mmCIF file of C-alpha atoms and ligand atoms in Angstrom:
data_model
loop_
_atom_site.group_PDB
_atom_site.id
_atom_site.type_symbol
_atom_site.label_atom_id
_atom_site.label_comp_id
_atom_site.label_asym_id
_atom_site.label_seq_id
_atom_site.Cartn_x
_atom_site.Cartn_y
_atom_site.Cartn_z
ATOM 1 C CA MET A 28 -88.183 20.583 -37.467
ATOM 2 C CA PRO A 29 -91.182 19.408 -39.658
ATOM 3 C CA SER A 30 -93.456 22.182 -40.707
ATOM 4 C CA LYS A 31 -96.919 22.026 -38.933
ATOM 5 C CA ILE A 32 -99.627 19.890 -41.074
ATOM 6 C CA ASN A 33 -102.871 21.935 -41.238
ATOM 7 C CA LYS A 34 -104.640 20.212 -44.000
ATOM 8 C CA ILE A 35 -104.439 16.874 -45.429
ATOM 9 C CA GLY A 36 -105.836 15.661 -49.072
ATOM 10 C CA VAL A 37 -106.881 12.118 -49.578
ATOM 11 C CA LEU A 38 -107.272 10.117 -52.739
ATOM 12 C CA THR A 39 -107.675 6.557 -53.840
ATOM 13 C CA SER A 40 -105.852 5.609 -57.061
ATOM 14 C CA GLY A 41 -105.330 2.722 -59.640
ATOM 15 C CA GLY A 42 -107.340 -0.671 -59.214
ATOM 16 C CA ASP A 43 -109.981 -0.251 -56.664
ATOM 17 C CA SER A 44 -110.408 -2.462 -53.475
ATOM 18 C CA PRO A 45 -112.678 -3.230 -51.348
ATOM 19 C CA GLY A 46 -111.602 -1.596 -48.005
ATOM 20 C CA MET A 47 -110.623 1.613 -49.549
ATOM 21 C CA ASN A 48 -114.019 3.441 -48.316
ATOM 22 C CA ALA A 49 -113.221 2.489 -44.769
ATOM 23 C CA ALA A 50 -109.602 4.086 -45.231
ATOM 24 C CA VAL A 51 -110.719 7.191 -46.097
ATOM 25 C CA ARG A 52 -113.390 7.416 -43.614
ATOM 26 C CA ALA A 53 -110.442 6.576 -41.150
ATOM 27 C CA VAL A 54 -108.423 9.308 -42.798
ATOM 28 C CA VAL A 55 -111.331 11.890 -42.850
ATOM 29 C CA ARG A 56 -112.110 10.924 -39.161
ATOM 30 C CA THR A 57 -108.551 11.163 -37.736
ATOM 31 C CA CYS A 58 -108.083 14.754 -39.222
ATOM 32 C CA ALA A 59 -111.395 15.683 -37.744
ATOM 33 C CA TYR A 60 -109.973 14.428 -34.165
ATOM 34 C CA HIS A 61 -106.894 15.952 -34.407
ATOM 35 C CA LYS A 62 -108.870 19.080 -35.797
ATOM 36 C CA LEU A 63 -107.142 19.070 -39.119
ATOM 37 C CA GLU A 64 -108.965 20.165 -42.297
ATOM 38 C CA CYS A 65 -109.317 17.452 -44.709
ATOM 39 C CA MET A 66 -109.863 17.462 -48.329
ATOM 40 C CA GLY A 67 -111.301 14.233 -50.547
ATOM 41 C CA ILE A 68 -109.737 14.560 -54.040
ATOM 42 C CA TYR A 69 -111.804 12.654 -56.454
ATOM 43 C CA GLN A 70 -110.761 10.309 -59.116
ATOM 44 C CA GLY A 71 -107.106 9.855 -57.885
ATOM 45 C CA TYR A 72 -104.462 12.038 -59.522
ATOM 46 C CA GLN A 73 -106.828 13.269 -61.864
ATOM 47 C CA GLY A 74 -108.569 15.124 -59.121
ATOM 48 C CA LEU A 75 -105.918 16.954 -58.209
ATOM 49 C CA ILE A 76 -104.774 17.889 -62.128
ATOM 50 C CA ASP A 77 -108.564 19.007 -62.448
ATOM 51 C CA ASN A 78 -108.959 20.708 -58.937
ATOM 52 C CA ASN A 79 -111.694 18.106 -58.293
ATOM 53 C CA LEU A 80 -111.955 18.173 -54.612
ATOM 54 C CA THR A 81 -113.969 18.914 -51.653
ATOM 55 C CA PRO A 82 -113.672 19.777 -47.862
ATOM 56 C CA MET A 83 -114.916 16.487 -45.838
ATOM 57 C CA ASN A 84 -115.734 16.221 -42.099
ATOM 58 C CA ALA A 85 -116.636 13.323 -39.964
ATOM 59 C CA ARG A 86 -120.193 13.207 -41.728
ATOM 60 C CA SER A 87 -119.080 13.495 -44.936
ATOM 61 C CA VAL A 88 -117.687 9.553 -44.452
ATOM 62 C CA LYS A 89 -120.968 8.134 -42.864
ATOM 63 C CA ASP A 90 -122.121 5.144 -44.076
ATOM 64 C CA ILE A 91 -119.123 3.684 -46.240
ATOM 65 C CA ILE A 92 -117.461 1.750 -43.923
ATOM 66 C CA ASN A 93 -119.378 -1.388 -45.266
ATOM 67 C CA LYS A 94 -118.979 -0.092 -49.176
ATOM 68 C CA GLY A 95 -116.858 -1.918 -51.804
ATOM 69 C CA GLY A 96 -115.276 0.025 -54.355
ATOM 70 C CA THR A 97 -114.086 4.008 -53.708
ATOM 71 C CA PHE A 98 -116.534 6.917 -53.201
ATOM 72 C CA LEU A 99 -113.847 8.865 -54.178
ATOM 73 C CA LYS A 100 -113.494 7.051 -57.320
ATOM 74 C CA SER A 101 -110.288 6.180 -58.955
ATOM 75 C CA ALA A 102 -108.883 6.697 -62.123
ATOM 76 C CA ARG A 103 -105.794 5.725 -64.064
ATOM 77 C CA CYS A 104 -104.358 9.067 -64.995
ATOM 78 C CA LEU A 105 -101.773 9.451 -67.733
ATOM 79 C CA GLU A 106 -100.941 13.269 -67.344
ATOM 80 C CA PHE A 107 -99.766 12.674 -63.934
ATOM 81 C CA ARG A 108 -96.955 10.772 -65.570
ATOM 82 C CA THR A 109 -95.816 13.812 -67.299
ATOM 83 C CA PRO A 110 -94.161 16.678 -65.171
ATOM 84 C CA GLU A 111 -96.725 19.353 -66.747
ATOM 85 C CA GLY A 112 -99.440 17.030 -65.020
ATOM 86 C CA ARG A 113 -97.774 16.936 -61.795
ATOM 87 C CA LYS A 114 -97.153 20.797 -61.945
ATOM 88 C CA SER A 115 -100.650 21.333 -62.974
ATOM 89 C CA ALA A 116 -101.823 19.154 -59.595
ATOM 90 C CA PHE A 117 -98.879 20.852 -57.314
ATOM 91 C CA GLU A 118 -100.231 24.206 -58.222
ATOM 92 C CA ASN A 119 -103.663 23.123 -56.919
ATOM 93 C CA VAL A 120 -102.356 21.310 -54.058
ATOM 94 C CA LYS A 121 -101.169 24.987 -53.366
ATOM 95 C CA LYS A 122 -104.076 26.406 -54.232
ATOM 96 C CA ASN A 123 -105.952 24.631 -51.749
ATOM 97 C CA ASP A 124 -103.627 25.006 -48.949
ATOM 98 C CA ILE A 125 -103.053 20.893 -49.101
ATOM 99 C CA ASP A 126 -99.810 20.377 -46.653
ATOM 100 C CA ALA A 127 -99.798 16.592 -47.235
ATOM 101 C CA LEU A 128 -101.366 13.690 -48.887
ATOM 102 C CA VAL A 129 -102.597 10.600 -48.141
ATOM 103 C CA ILE A 130 -102.516 7.862 -51.128
ATOM 104 C CA ILE A 131 -104.280 4.887 -51.161
ATOM 105 C CA GLY A 132 -103.425 2.491 -53.881
ATOM 106 C CA GLY A 133 -100.862 0.285 -55.462
ATOM 107 C CA ASP A 134 -97.485 0.247 -56.150
ATOM 108 C CA GLY A 135 -98.022 2.420 -59.484
ATOM 109 C CA SER A 136 -99.640 5.107 -57.475
ATOM 110 C CA PHE A 137 -96.897 4.843 -54.664
ATOM 111 C CA THR A 138 -94.509 5.589 -57.802
ATOM 112 C CA GLY A 139 -96.428 8.497 -58.651
ATOM 113 C CA ALA A 140 -96.520 9.852 -55.054
ATOM 114 C CA MET A 141 -92.383 9.138 -54.542
ATOM 115 C CA ILE A 142 -91.985 11.336 -57.700
ATOM 116 C CA PHE A 143 -94.337 14.109 -56.616
ATOM 117 C CA GLN A 144 -92.743 14.124 -53.416
ATOM 118 C CA LYS A 145 -89.507 14.390 -54.893
ATOM 119 C CA GLU A 146 -90.545 17.148 -57.263
ATOM 120 C CA PHE A 147 -92.208 19.407 -55.033
ATOM 121 C CA SER A 148 -91.367 18.419 -51.270
ATOM 122 C CA ILE A 149 -95.205 18.000 -50.402
ATOM 123 C CA PRO A 150 -95.080 14.932 -47.787
ATOM 124 C CA VAL A 151 -96.638 12.142 -49.051
ATOM 125 C CA ILE A 152 -98.019 8.776 -47.083
ATOM 126 C CA GLY A 153 -99.424 5.412 -48.822
ATOM 127 C CA ILE A 154 -101.600 2.867 -47.993
ATOM 128 C CA PRO A 155 -101.643 -0.106 -49.456
ATOM 129 C CA GLY A 156 -104.933 -0.934 -51.430
ATOM 130 C CA THR A 157 -104.866 -3.847 -54.065
ATOM 131 C CA ILE A 158 -106.630 -7.023 -54.000
ATOM 132 C CA ASP A 159 -103.067 -8.808 -55.439
ATOM 133 C CA ASN A 160 -101.246 -8.313 -51.973
ATOM 134 C CA ASP A 161 -97.978 -7.920 -53.933
ATOM 135 C CA ILE A 162 -96.620 -5.211 -52.189
ATOM 136 C CA GLY A 163 -93.534 -4.934 -50.044
ATOM 137 C CA GLY A 164 -93.031 -4.041 -46.627
ATOM 138 C CA THR A 165 -96.562 -5.250 -45.607
ATOM 139 C CA ARG A 166 -98.213 -8.921 -44.834
ATOM 140 C CA PHE A 167 -101.720 -7.632 -46.119
ATOM 141 C CA THR A 168 -102.951 -4.951 -48.459
ATOM 142 C CA LEU A 169 -106.588 -3.590 -48.305
ATOM 143 C CA GLY A 170 -109.129 -5.637 -50.141
ATOM 144 C CA TYR A 171 -107.025 -9.003 -50.344
ATOM 145 C CA ASP A 172 -108.840 -10.782 -47.496
ATOM 146 C CA THR A 173 -112.298 -9.542 -48.950
ATOM 147 C CA ALA A 174 -111.159 -10.884 -52.059
ATOM 148 C CA LEU A 175 -110.251 -14.143 -51.145
ATOM 149 C CA ASN A 176 -113.369 -14.559 -49.264
ATOM 150 C CA THR A 177 -115.396 -13.492 -52.614
ATOM 151 C CA ILE A 178 -113.363 -16.127 -54.587
ATOM 152 C CA THR A 179 -113.750 -18.970 -52.349
ATOM 153 C CA ASP A 180 -117.568 -18.376 -51.898
ATOM 154 C CA ALA A 181 -117.532 -18.687 -55.463
ATOM 155 C CA ILE A 182 -115.408 -21.870 -55.996
ATOM 156 C CA ASP A 183 -117.728 -23.560 -53.224
ATOM 157 C CA LYS A 184 -120.643 -22.911 -55.674
ATOM 158 C CA ILE A 185 -118.709 -24.359 -58.735
ATOM 159 C CA ARG A 186 -117.786 -27.347 -56.354
ATOM 160 C CA ASP A 187 -121.351 -28.060 -56.115
ATOM 161 C CA THR A 188 -121.860 -28.362 -59.787
ATOM 162 C CA ALA A 189 -118.308 -30.140 -60.396
ATOM 163 C CA SER A 190 -119.220 -33.076 -58.245
ATOM 164 C CA SER A 191 -122.449 -33.356 -59.255
ATOM 165 C CA HIS A 192 -121.542 -34.222 -62.928
ATOM 166 C CA ASN A 193 -117.990 -35.161 -62.887
ATOM 167 C CA ARG A 194 -116.406 -32.300 -63.791
ATOM 168 C CA LEU A 195 -112.896 -30.763 -63.790
ATOM 169 C CA PHE A 196 -112.999 -27.001 -63.622
ATOM 170 C CA PHE A 197 -110.285 -24.685 -64.302
ATOM 171 C CA VAL A 198 -111.146 -21.274 -62.471
ATOM 172 C CA GLU A 199 -109.361 -18.136 -63.391
ATOM 173 C CA VAL A 200 -108.742 -15.686 -60.710
ATOM 174 C CA MET A 201 -106.672 -12.354 -60.832
ATOM 175 C CA GLY A 202 -102.928 -12.242 -60.268
ATOM 176 C CA ARG A 203 -100.976 -11.476 -63.114
ATOM 177 C CA ASP A 204 -97.361 -11.469 -61.505
ATOM 178 C CA ALA A 205 -98.335 -12.780 -58.103
ATOM 179 C CA GLY A 206 -99.954 -16.115 -56.966
ATOM 180 C CA HIS A 207 -100.957 -15.106 -53.520
ATOM 181 C CA VAL A 208 -104.827 -14.858 -54.432
ATOM 182 C CA ALA A 209 -104.750 -17.998 -56.438
ATOM 183 C CA LEU A 210 -102.693 -19.733 -53.656
ATOM 184 C CA ASN A 211 -104.469 -18.873 -50.926
ATOM 185 C CA ALA A 212 -108.270 -19.123 -52.243
ATOM 186 C CA GLY A 213 -107.122 -22.431 -53.878
ATOM 187 C CA VAL A 214 -106.254 -23.800 -50.154
ATOM 188 C CA GLY A 215 -109.211 -22.017 -48.954
ATOM 189 C CA ALA A 216 -111.445 -23.814 -51.330
ATOM 190 C CA GLY A 217 -109.694 -27.342 -51.343
ATOM 191 C CA ALA A 218 -108.554 -26.905 -55.029
ATOM 192 C CA GLU A 219 -106.637 -29.988 -56.587
ATOM 193 C CA GLU A 220 -104.274 -28.108 -58.346
ATOM 194 C CA ILE A 221 -103.328 -24.185 -57.776
ATOM 195 C CA LEU A 222 -101.217 -22.538 -61.078
ATOM 196 C CA ILE A 223 -99.334 -19.249 -60.064
ATOM 197 C CA PRO A 224 -96.806 -17.184 -61.941
ATOM 198 C CA GLU A 225 -93.954 -18.082 -59.550
ATOM 199 C CA GLU A 226 -93.749 -21.883 -60.747
ATOM 200 C CA ASP A 227 -94.147 -23.000 -63.959
ATOM 201 C CA MET A 228 -95.607 -26.415 -63.585
ATOM 202 C CA GLY A 229 -96.152 -27.562 -66.955
ATOM 203 C CA LEU A 230 -98.666 -29.307 -69.044
ATOM 204 C CA GLU A 231 -97.208 -32.478 -68.587
ATOM 205 C CA ARG A 232 -97.080 -32.348 -64.663
ATOM 206 C CA LEU A 233 -100.683 -31.181 -64.565
ATOM 207 C CA LEU A 234 -101.766 -33.957 -66.559
ATOM 208 C CA GLU A 235 -99.944 -36.449 -64.344
ATOM 209 C CA SER A 236 -101.353 -35.236 -61.344
ATOM 210 C CA LEU A 237 -104.524 -35.121 -62.620
ATOM 211 C CA LYS A 238 -104.566 -38.665 -63.586
ATOM 212 C CA ARG A 239 -103.276 -39.497 -60.355
ATOM 213 C CA SER A 240 -106.137 -37.986 -58.638
ATOM 214 C CA GLU A 241 -108.687 -39.807 -61.022
ATOM 215 C CA LYS A 242 -106.640 -43.007 -60.214
ATOM 216 C CA SER A 243 -107.198 -42.585 -56.713
ATOM 217 C CA GLY A 244 -111.075 -42.429 -56.721
ATOM 218 C CA LYS A 245 -111.330 -38.449 -57.331
ATOM 219 C CA THR A 246 -114.470 -38.014 -59.722
ATOM 220 C CA SER A 247 -114.454 -34.147 -59.844
ATOM 221 C CA SER A 248 -111.777 -31.783 -59.233
ATOM 222 C CA ILE A 249 -111.051 -28.061 -59.104
ATOM 223 C CA VAL A 250 -108.013 -26.476 -60.573
ATOM 224 C CA VAL A 251 -107.219 -22.679 -59.733
ATOM 225 C CA VAL A 252 -105.447 -20.719 -62.145
ATOM 226 C CA ALA A 253 -103.962 -17.326 -61.685
ATOM 227 C CA GLU A 254 -104.280 -14.985 -64.937
ATOM 228 C CA GLY A 255 -100.327 -15.044 -65.025
ATOM 229 C CA ASP A 256 -99.631 -18.786 -64.730
ATOM 230 C CA LYS A 257 -96.692 -19.837 -67.452
ATOM 231 C CA THR A 258 -98.000 -23.253 -67.899
ATOM 232 C CA GLY A 259 -100.140 -22.598 -71.001
ATOM 233 C CA GLU A 260 -100.956 -19.714 -73.108
ATOM 234 C CA ASN A 261 -104.057 -18.881 -71.132
ATOM 235 C CA VAL A 262 -106.829 -20.683 -69.073
ATOM 236 C CA PHE A 263 -109.056 -21.746 -72.151
ATOM 237 C CA GLU A 264 -105.691 -23.372 -73.397
ATOM 238 C CA ILE A 265 -104.792 -25.305 -70.828
ATOM 239 C CA ALA A 266 -108.462 -26.580 -69.884
ATOM 240 C CA SER A 267 -108.103 -28.016 -73.693
ATOM 241 C CA TYR A 268 -105.334 -29.374 -73.455
ATOM 242 C CA VAL A 269 -106.443 -31.548 -70.597
ATOM 243 C CA GLU A 270 -109.853 -32.447 -72.086
ATOM 244 C CA GLN A 271 -108.170 -33.873 -74.931
ATOM 245 C CA ASN A 272 -105.698 -35.891 -72.668
ATOM 246 C CA LEU A 273 -107.985 -37.088 -69.960
ATOM 247 C CA PRO A 274 -111.285 -38.137 -71.396
ATOM 248 C CA TYR A 275 -112.829 -39.141 -68.336
ATOM 249 C CA TYR A 276 -113.715 -35.934 -67.305
ATOM 250 C CA GLU A 277 -116.132 -33.205 -68.536
ATOM 251 C CA VAL A 278 -113.917 -30.222 -68.582
ATOM 252 C CA ARG A 279 -115.178 -26.408 -67.822
ATOM 253 C CA VAL A 280 -113.609 -23.139 -67.432
ATOM 254 C CA SER A 281 -114.863 -20.528 -65.138
ATOM 255 C CA VAL A 282 -113.141 -16.887 -65.355
ATOM 256 C CA MET A 283 -114.077 -14.729 -62.019
ATOM 257 C CA GLY A 284 -112.836 -11.341 -63.637
ATOM 258 C CA HIS A 285 -113.973 -8.198 -61.938
ATOM 259 C CA MET A 286 -116.267 -9.386 -59.541
ATOM 260 C CA GLN A 287 -112.920 -10.630 -57.324
ATOM 261 C CA ARG A 288 -112.950 -6.561 -57.036
ATOM 262 C CA GLY A 289 -116.242 -5.672 -55.673
ATOM 263 C CA GLY A 290 -118.494 -6.294 -52.778
ATOM 264 C CA ALA A 291 -118.526 -5.285 -48.826
ATOM 265 C CA PRO A 292 -115.004 -5.249 -47.210
ATOM 266 C CA THR A 293 -114.609 -8.110 -44.572
ATOM 267 C CA CYS A 294 -114.321 -7.175 -41.002
ATOM 268 C CA PHE A 295 -110.655 -7.783 -41.388
ATOM 269 C CA ASP A 296 -110.175 -5.486 -44.342
ATOM 270 C CA ARG A 297 -112.437 -2.951 -42.561
ATOM 271 C CA VAL A 298 -110.325 -3.066 -39.289
ATOM 272 C CA LEU A 299 -107.144 -2.831 -41.331
ATOM 273 C CA ALA A 300 -108.349 0.017 -43.181
ATOM 274 C CA SER A 301 -109.379 1.873 -39.814
ATOM 275 C CA ARG A 302 -106.065 1.039 -38.587
ATOM 276 C CA MET A 303 -104.033 2.197 -41.285
ATOM 277 C CA GLY A 304 -106.277 5.194 -42.041
ATOM 278 C CA VAL A 305 -105.482 6.140 -38.064
ATOM 279 C CA PHE A 306 -101.612 5.437 -38.347
ATOM 280 C CA ALA A 307 -101.455 7.370 -41.702
ATOM 281 C CA VAL A 308 -102.776 10.887 -40.472
ATOM 282 C CA GLU A 309 -101.016 10.590 -37.133
ATOM 283 C CA SER A 310 -97.607 9.582 -39.059
ATOM 284 C CA LEU A 311 -97.991 12.811 -41.145
ATOM 285 C CA MET A 312 -98.384 14.513 -38.119
ATOM 286 C CA ARG A 313 -94.929 12.956 -36.668
ATOM 287 C CA GLY A 314 -93.427 14.966 -39.842
ATOM 288 C CA LYS A 315 -93.261 11.154 -41.727
ATOM 289 C CA SER A 316 -93.242 11.294 -45.396
ATOM 290 C CA ASN A 317 -92.317 8.999 -48.304
ATOM 291 C CA VAL A 318 -93.375 6.130 -46.550
ATOM 292 C CA MET A 319 -96.352 3.567 -46.962
ATOM 293 C CA VAL A 320 -98.088 2.172 -43.610
ATOM 294 C CA GLY A 321 -98.199 -1.371 -43.282
ATOM 295 C CA ILE A 322 -98.996 -4.468 -40.976
ATOM 296 C CA ASN A 323 -96.454 -7.000 -39.631
ATOM 297 C CA ASP A 324 -97.079 -9.475 -36.900
ATOM 298 C CA ASP A 325 -100.034 -7.729 -36.265
ATOM 299 C CA GLN A 326 -98.242 -4.524 -35.544
ATOM 300 C CA ILE A 327 -98.797 -1.253 -37.795
ATOM 301 C CA THR A 328 -95.452 0.004 -39.104
ATOM 302 C CA LEU A 329 -94.110 2.276 -41.698
ATOM 303 C CA CYS A 330 -91.748 1.352 -44.428
ATOM 304 C CA PRO A 331 -90.351 3.567 -47.212
ATOM 305 C CA LEU A 332 -92.255 3.772 -50.330
ATOM 306 C CA GLU A 333 -89.745 2.898 -52.727
ATOM 307 C CA LYS A 334 -89.324 -0.524 -50.664
ATOM 308 C CA ALA A 335 -92.921 -0.874 -50.679
ATOM 309 C CA ILE A 336 -92.887 -0.393 -54.668
ATOM 310 C CA LYS A 337 -89.935 -2.811 -54.997
ATOM 311 C CA GLY A 338 -89.971 -5.462 -52.475
ATOM 312 C CA LYS A 339 -93.104 -7.335 -53.967
ATOM 313 C CA SER A 340 -93.844 -10.036 -50.746
ATOM 314 C CA LYS A 341 -92.640 -13.425 -51.636
ATOM 315 C CA ILE A 342 -95.089 -16.197 -52.206
ATOM 316 C CA ASP A 343 -95.394 -18.472 -49.413
ATOM 317 C CA GLU A 344 -93.726 -21.531 -49.923
ATOM 318 C CA ASP A 345 -95.009 -23.584 -47.087
ATOM 319 C CA LEU A 346 -98.495 -23.202 -48.405
ATOM 320 C CA ILE A 347 -97.306 -24.754 -51.606
ATOM 321 C CA ARG A 348 -96.451 -27.705 -49.802
ATOM 322 C CA VAL A 349 -99.565 -27.439 -47.583
ATOM 323 C CA SER A 350 -101.832 -27.632 -50.695
ATOM 324 C CA ASP A 351 -99.300 -30.693 -52.574
ATOM 325 C CA ILE A 352 -100.301 -32.498 -49.301
ATOM 326 C CA LEU A 353 -103.891 -32.000 -48.919
ATOM 327 C CA SER A 354 -104.629 -32.732 -52.567
ATOM 328 C CA ILE A 355 -103.744 -36.264 -52.222
HETATM 329 P P1 LIG B 6 -102.024 0.797 -58.930
HETATM 330 O O1 LIG B 6 -101.502 1.973 -57.756
HETATM 331 O O2 LIG B 6 -103.158 0.071 -58.542
HETATM 332 O O3 LIG B 6 -100.462 0.087 -59.365
HETATM 333 P P2 LIG B 6 -101.389 2.174 -61.445
HETATM 334 O O4 LIG B 6 -100.227 1.298 -61.908
HETATM 335 O O5 LIG B 6 -102.672 2.176 -62.890
HETATM 336 O O6 LIG B 6 -102.279 1.326 -60.601
HETATM 337 O O7 LIG B 6 -101.019 3.496 -61.054
HETATM 338 C C1 LIG B 6 -102.060 4.632 -60.613
HETATM 339 C C2 LIG B 6 -101.596 6.106 -61.169
HETATM 340 O O8 LIG B 6 -100.577 6.419 -60.389
HETATM 341 C C3 LIG B 6 -101.437 6.325 -62.356
HETATM 342 O O9 LIG B 6 -102.551 6.306 -63.492
HETATM 343 C C4 LIG B 6 -100.953 7.295 -62.745
HETATM 344 O O10 LIG B 6 -101.500 8.255 -62.366
HETATM 345 C C5 LIG B 6 -99.841 7.010 -61.732
HETATM 346 N N1 LIG B 6 -98.600 6.568 -61.758
HETATM 347 C C6 LIG B 6 -97.952 5.380 -61.856
HETATM 348 N N2 LIG B 6 -96.966 5.061 -62.304
HETATM 349 C C7 LIG B 6 -96.400 6.648 -62.379
HETATM 350 C C8 LIG B 6 -95.235 7.395 -62.798
HETATM 351 N N3 LIG B 6 -93.996 6.419 -63.073
HETATM 352 N N4 LIG B 6 -95.197 8.521 -62.862
HETATM 353 C C9 LIG B 6 -96.264 9.314 -62.465
HETATM 354 N N5 LIG B 6 -97.159 8.876 -62.087
HETATM 355 C C10 LIG B 6 -97.736 7.418 -61.977
#
């Protein structure tokens, strides 16, 4: 029989993503609904080490469902990677009578949570918050949908200028290891080519494809490039190679950068965060631990943290085909 949970701590860790605030709100209010105490921990694991935390009630999380970023702040905390750091963190967990933790973050944060749980037997549950959508055990992570909308909006604007000047734009988007963002935003924005880490297209094939487009009457084009694409060294190198070999187009590069992480969460991300937050607290109350909340076939589910970390979601091969067909 799991021991009764009376007080839950919640933190946001690693890279921030839109929807984290909505998830914290859901956790805090579900605690209030079930008459549990809740502590908001600032700056991820750093706040546990520094004892930087505060009691939260239903009103503490007003007016945040619509805000990007995380009002609890996030941090990359090196100390938590050491046994001494985690010991200090656990001392503060005990001092504050916290019985369980909700960790909102990515695979790094979940790795820390798993180690912490193993060392001190504290129940932990993860909520996936990352724009990259590169976590196993869930179809969607918080912030992914918002980032896709932000990127397609931006590419729509780039398209206006591209078509006015016969320009070929290379647009770099986030995704060092995973091409989900590039592939989906690329299809959504009607990109000519989409370069992702999972597939090395090669500069020659890219050039051939762009030449074919030019012959078929395209006067401007957009190529979406994930940061981690292996076709060239980086987006500037790819662009300069193409520029030298395709004199018809004026080539331009646009790097989306950190704007992709920000902005008000979409309705999809707010609803997802709300559902995941409620489920996280109620799962802890049912004695679950060392698991992550996910969404699969529109059902909120649980999977072991280990699977979430190791089971990176696969790229959608069918969507690659869709993109190939539609960019004719
Ligand atoms: P994300 O959660 O977005 O993947 P990070 O990889 O930066 O982001 O991880 C967030 C934090 O999780 C780190 O700053 C660190 O405090 C903690 N963490 C990550 N990996 C480990 C680890 N192997 N051991 C302990 N803590 C870790």
